[in-house]
XYZ file of C-alpha atoms in Angstrom:
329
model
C 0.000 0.000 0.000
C 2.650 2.428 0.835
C 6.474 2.602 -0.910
C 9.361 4.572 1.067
C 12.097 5.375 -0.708
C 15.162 7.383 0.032
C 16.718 8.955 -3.410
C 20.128 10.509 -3.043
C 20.126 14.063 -3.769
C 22.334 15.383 -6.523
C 25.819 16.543 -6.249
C 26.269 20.249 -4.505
C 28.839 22.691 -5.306
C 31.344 24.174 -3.413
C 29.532 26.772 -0.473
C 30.553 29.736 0.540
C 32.162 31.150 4.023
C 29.503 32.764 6.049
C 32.607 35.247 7.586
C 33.049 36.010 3.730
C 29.407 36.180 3.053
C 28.432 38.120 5.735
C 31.932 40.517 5.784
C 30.884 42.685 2.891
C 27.254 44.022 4.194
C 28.565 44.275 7.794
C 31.885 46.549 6.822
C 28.867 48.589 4.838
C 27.002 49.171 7.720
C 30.207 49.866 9.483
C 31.322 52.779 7.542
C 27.667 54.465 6.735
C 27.692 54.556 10.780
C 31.583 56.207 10.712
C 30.019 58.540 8.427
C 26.340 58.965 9.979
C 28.581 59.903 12.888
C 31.173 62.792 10.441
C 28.229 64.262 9.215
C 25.478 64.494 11.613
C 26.141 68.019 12.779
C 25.509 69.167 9.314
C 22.509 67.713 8.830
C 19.201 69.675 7.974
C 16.563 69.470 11.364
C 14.557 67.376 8.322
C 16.234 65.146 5.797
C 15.662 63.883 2.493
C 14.631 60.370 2.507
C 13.138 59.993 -1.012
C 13.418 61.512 -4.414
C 11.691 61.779 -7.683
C 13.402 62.695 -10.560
C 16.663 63.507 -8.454
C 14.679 65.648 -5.782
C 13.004 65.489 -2.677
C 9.657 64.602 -2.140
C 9.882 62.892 1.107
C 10.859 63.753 4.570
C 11.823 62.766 8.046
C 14.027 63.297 11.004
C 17.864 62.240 10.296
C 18.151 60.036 12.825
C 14.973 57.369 10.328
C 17.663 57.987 7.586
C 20.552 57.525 9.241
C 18.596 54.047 11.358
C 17.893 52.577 8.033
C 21.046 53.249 6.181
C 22.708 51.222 9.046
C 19.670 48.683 9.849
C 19.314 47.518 6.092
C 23.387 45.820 5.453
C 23.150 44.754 9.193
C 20.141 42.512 8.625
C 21.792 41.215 5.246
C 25.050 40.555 6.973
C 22.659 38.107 9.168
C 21.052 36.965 6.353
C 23.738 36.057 4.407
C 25.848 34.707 7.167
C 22.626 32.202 7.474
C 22.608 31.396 3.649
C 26.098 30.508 3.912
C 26.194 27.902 6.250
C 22.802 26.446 5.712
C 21.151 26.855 2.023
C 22.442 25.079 -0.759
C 23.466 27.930 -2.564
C 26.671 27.730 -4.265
C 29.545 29.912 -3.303
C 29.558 31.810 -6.149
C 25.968 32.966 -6.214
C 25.878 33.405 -2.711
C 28.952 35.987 -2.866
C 27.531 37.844 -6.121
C 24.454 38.285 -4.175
C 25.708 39.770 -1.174
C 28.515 41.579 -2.932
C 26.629 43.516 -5.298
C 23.787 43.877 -3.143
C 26.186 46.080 -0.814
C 27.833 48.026 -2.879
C 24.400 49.611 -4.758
C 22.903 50.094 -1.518
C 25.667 50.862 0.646
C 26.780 53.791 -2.398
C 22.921 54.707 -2.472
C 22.979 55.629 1.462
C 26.426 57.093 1.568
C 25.303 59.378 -1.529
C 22.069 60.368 0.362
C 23.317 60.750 3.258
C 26.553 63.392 2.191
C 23.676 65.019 -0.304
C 21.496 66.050 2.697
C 24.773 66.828 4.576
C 25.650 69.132 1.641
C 22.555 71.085 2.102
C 21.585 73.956 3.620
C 17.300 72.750 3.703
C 16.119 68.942 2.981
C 14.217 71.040 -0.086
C 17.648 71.813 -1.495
C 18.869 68.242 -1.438
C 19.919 67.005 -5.123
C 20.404 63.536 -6.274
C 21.440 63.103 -9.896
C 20.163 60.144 -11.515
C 23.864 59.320 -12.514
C 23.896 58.011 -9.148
C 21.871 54.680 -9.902
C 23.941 54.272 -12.873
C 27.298 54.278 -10.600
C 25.380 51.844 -7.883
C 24.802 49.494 -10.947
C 28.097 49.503 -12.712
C 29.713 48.643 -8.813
C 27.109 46.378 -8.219
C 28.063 44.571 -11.483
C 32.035 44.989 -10.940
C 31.565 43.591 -7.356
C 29.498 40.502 -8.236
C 32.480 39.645 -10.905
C 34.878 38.908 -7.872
C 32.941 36.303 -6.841
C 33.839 33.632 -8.642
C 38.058 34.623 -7.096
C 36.679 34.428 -3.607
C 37.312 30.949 -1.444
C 34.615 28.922 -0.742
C 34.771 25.384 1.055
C 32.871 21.783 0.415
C 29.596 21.016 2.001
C 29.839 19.744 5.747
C 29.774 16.552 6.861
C 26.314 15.843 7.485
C 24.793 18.131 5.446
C 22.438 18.409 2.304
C 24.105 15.410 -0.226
C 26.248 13.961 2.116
C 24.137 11.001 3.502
C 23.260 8.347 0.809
C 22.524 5.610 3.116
C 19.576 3.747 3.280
C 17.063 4.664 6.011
C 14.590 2.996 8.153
C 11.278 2.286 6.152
C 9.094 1.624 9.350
C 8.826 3.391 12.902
C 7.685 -0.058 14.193
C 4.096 1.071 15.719
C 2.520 -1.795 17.639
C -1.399 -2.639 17.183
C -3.297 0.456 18.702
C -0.300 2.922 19.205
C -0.700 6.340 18.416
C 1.943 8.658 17.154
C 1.972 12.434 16.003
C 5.264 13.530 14.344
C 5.573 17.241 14.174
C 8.208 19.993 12.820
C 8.498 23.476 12.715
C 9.494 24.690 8.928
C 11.174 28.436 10.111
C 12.511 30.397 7.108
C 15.201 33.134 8.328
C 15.735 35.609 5.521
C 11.899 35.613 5.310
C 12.097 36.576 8.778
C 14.419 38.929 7.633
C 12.666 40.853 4.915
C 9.466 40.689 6.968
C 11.302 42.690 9.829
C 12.908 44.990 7.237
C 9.717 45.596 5.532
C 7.874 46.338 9.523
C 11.094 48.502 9.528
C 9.915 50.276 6.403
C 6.886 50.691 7.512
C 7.534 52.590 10.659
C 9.666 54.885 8.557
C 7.521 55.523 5.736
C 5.093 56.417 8.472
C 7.548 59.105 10.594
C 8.166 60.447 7.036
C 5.020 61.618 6.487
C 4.045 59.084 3.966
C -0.397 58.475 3.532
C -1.428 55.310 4.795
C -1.278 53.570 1.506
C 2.270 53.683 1.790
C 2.836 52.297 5.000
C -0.537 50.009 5.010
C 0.917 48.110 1.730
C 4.260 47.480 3.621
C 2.624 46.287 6.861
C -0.030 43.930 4.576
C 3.336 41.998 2.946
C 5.009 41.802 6.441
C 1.270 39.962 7.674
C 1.336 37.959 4.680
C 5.015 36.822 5.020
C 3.672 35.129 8.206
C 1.983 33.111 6.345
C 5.085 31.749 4.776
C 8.221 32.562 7.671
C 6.904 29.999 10.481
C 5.240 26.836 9.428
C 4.283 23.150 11.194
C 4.194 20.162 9.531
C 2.264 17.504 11.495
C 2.339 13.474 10.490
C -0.112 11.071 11.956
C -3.426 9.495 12.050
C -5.069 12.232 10.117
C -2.557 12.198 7.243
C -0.079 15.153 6.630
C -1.135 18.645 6.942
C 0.956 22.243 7.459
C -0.515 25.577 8.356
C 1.184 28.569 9.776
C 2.689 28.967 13.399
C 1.423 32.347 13.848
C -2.048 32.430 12.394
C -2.831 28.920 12.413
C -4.983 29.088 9.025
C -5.145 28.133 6.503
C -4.775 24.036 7.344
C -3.421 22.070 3.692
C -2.741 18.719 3.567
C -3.581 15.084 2.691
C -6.088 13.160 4.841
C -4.537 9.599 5.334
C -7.236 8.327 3.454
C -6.190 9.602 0.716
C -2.573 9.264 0.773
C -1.508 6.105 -1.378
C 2.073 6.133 -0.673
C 4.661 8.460 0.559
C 8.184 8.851 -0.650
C 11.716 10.910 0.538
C 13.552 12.915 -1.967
C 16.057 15.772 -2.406
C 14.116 18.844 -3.395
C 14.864 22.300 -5.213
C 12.109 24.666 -4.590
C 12.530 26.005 -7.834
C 13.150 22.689 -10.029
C 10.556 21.254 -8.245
C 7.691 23.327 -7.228
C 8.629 26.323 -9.825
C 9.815 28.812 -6.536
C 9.248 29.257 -3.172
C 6.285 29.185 -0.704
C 3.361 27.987 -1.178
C 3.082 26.326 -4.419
C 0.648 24.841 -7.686
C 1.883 23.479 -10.539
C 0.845 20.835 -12.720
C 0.445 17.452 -10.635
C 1.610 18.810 -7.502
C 0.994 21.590 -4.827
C 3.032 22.016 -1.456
C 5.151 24.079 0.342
C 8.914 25.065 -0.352
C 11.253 27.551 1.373
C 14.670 26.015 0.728
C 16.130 22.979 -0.718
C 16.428 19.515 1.179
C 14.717 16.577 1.837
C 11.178 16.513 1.083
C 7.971 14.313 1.750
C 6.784 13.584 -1.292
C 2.927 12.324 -0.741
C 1.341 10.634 -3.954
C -2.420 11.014 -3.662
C -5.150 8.715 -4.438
C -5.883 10.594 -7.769
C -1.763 10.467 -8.542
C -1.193 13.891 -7.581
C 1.526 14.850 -5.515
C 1.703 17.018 -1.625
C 5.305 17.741 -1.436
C 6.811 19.457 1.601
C 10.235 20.130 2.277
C 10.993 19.522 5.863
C 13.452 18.313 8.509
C 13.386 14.561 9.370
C 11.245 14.005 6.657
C 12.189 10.211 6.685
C 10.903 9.689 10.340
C 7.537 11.102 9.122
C 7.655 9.217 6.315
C 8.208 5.751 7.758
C 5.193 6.987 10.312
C 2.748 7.409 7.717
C 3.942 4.592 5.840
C 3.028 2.410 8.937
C -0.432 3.647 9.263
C -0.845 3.801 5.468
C 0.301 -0.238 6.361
C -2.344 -0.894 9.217
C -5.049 0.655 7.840
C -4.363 -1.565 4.598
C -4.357 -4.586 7.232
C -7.833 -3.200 8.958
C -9.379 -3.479 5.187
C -7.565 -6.851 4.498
């Protein structure tokens, strides 16, 4: 009635050094602070915080600019620190992302931030378009070093380095009951839904309408929906819903599960990205690469979820899948 199977995943690349991933953002936030801290005595009472066309249209107190010019490379010095030692990123996309994404914005603040310093009103505060085009072109020229930068082979223990067989049954004697559960916790969603509450707050200092800071607050509540998840395995079948909010409940009921398998998974190979996901034949729930329970319906669609100890819940549901088989026999 029910088939486990444990396929190998396929070869990783090299990874990259979360000192080395994390370096570039954190020396950013480093020096806006050093000069935050040169040119905060010229500042205007009222900054420029964002521009149209290369001039200001919005406004706040210097110490929101100067807080998110900081805040923004610290939490993607976290972020990227995290990538590096536990996604399955290679080295060299993991160091063009975090290079590149530090130079553009840590040019973009510094710029801003000596522009308003420059001034003798926030109304007076210039920022030529040219400015972008610089961030760019060092965005680009930093991502190229990448590839030059060490990087080291995947860990013991980790993602592709465990190709033996596992366990196909938990054991369960007539009448026990188990309930396997795991928390699914995504940390650069975390992330990017603090940054965004972040935002939020100062889009709303700034003077900003609602609509603004509403839009930014609705992503952060729907990010929930996505950052914390728990997967629970047992009589009922397999089902996830959010930590936070609790709805809404997916899943399979076990009567409708016909067999469950255990297989590497790429969120975008796979499910075609990340999150919550529909594609042809399948639907589940992605927000990095791993091992994944891979739950074949009764109508040969698939419920895939990619999960910790997927192979413990597997062998559980595979057992019940067995004795309800034997209840019918």
């Amino acid at each position: 009635m029910s088939a486990m199977t444990s396929v190998a995943p396929p070869g990783h690349g090299r990874r990259g050094y979360p000192l080395l991933a994390a370096g570039p953002p954190f020396l950013a936030a480093v020096v806006i602070a050093a000069v935050s801290a040169a040119v905060w005595s010229r500042l205007p009472e009222r900054v420029a915080t964002r521009l149209s066309g290369g001039e200001p249209d919005g406004f706040a107190h210097p110490a929101v600019l100067v807080g998110m010019a900081i805040a923004v490379p610290a939490i993607w010095a976290g972020v990227s620190a995290w990538l590096a030692r536990t996604a399955t990123l290679s080295a060299r996309a993991l160091y063009a992302v975090s290079l590149s994404s530090t130079v553009a914005l840590g040019y973009l603040f510094t710029a801003l931030l000596l522009a308003n310093a420059a001034a003798d009103r926030a109304a007076d505060v210039r920022f030529p378009l040219w400015h972008l085009a610089v961030a760019a072109g060092g965005a680009l020229l930093a991502a190229a070093l990448a590839p030059v930068l060490p990087s080291r082979e995947p860990a013991p223990g980790g993602p592709g380095s465990d190709t033996s067989p596992r366990t196909s049954t938990l054991g369960l004697r007539p009448g026990e009951r188990v309930v396997w559960q795991r928390t699914v916790h995504s940390w650069p969603l975390t992330g990017l839904q603090a940054a965004l509450v972040v935002s939020a707050v100062f889009t709303a200092v700034s003077g900003s309408g609602p609509g603004a800071w509403g839009a930014l607050l609705a992503t952060a509540v729907l990010l929930s929906l996505m950052t914390r998840v728990r997967v629970n395995a047992g009589t009922a079948g397999l089902f996830i819903r959010p930590a936070l909010l609790g709805v809404p409940r997916l899943g399979v009921p076990l009567e409708r599960i016909r067999s469950v398998e255990v297989r590497h998974t790429s969120p975008l190979k796979d499910l075609g990205g990340w999150g919550y996901r529909i594609s042809a034949g399948r639907r589940g729930f992605a927000v990095r690469s791993g091992e994944a329970l891979w739950v074949r319906q009764t109508n040969d669609k698939w419920f895939v979820v990619v999960v910790d100890d997927a192979h413990t819940a597997a062998a559980l549901l595979g057992d019940l899948l067995a004795r309800r088989a034997g209840r019918k026999g």
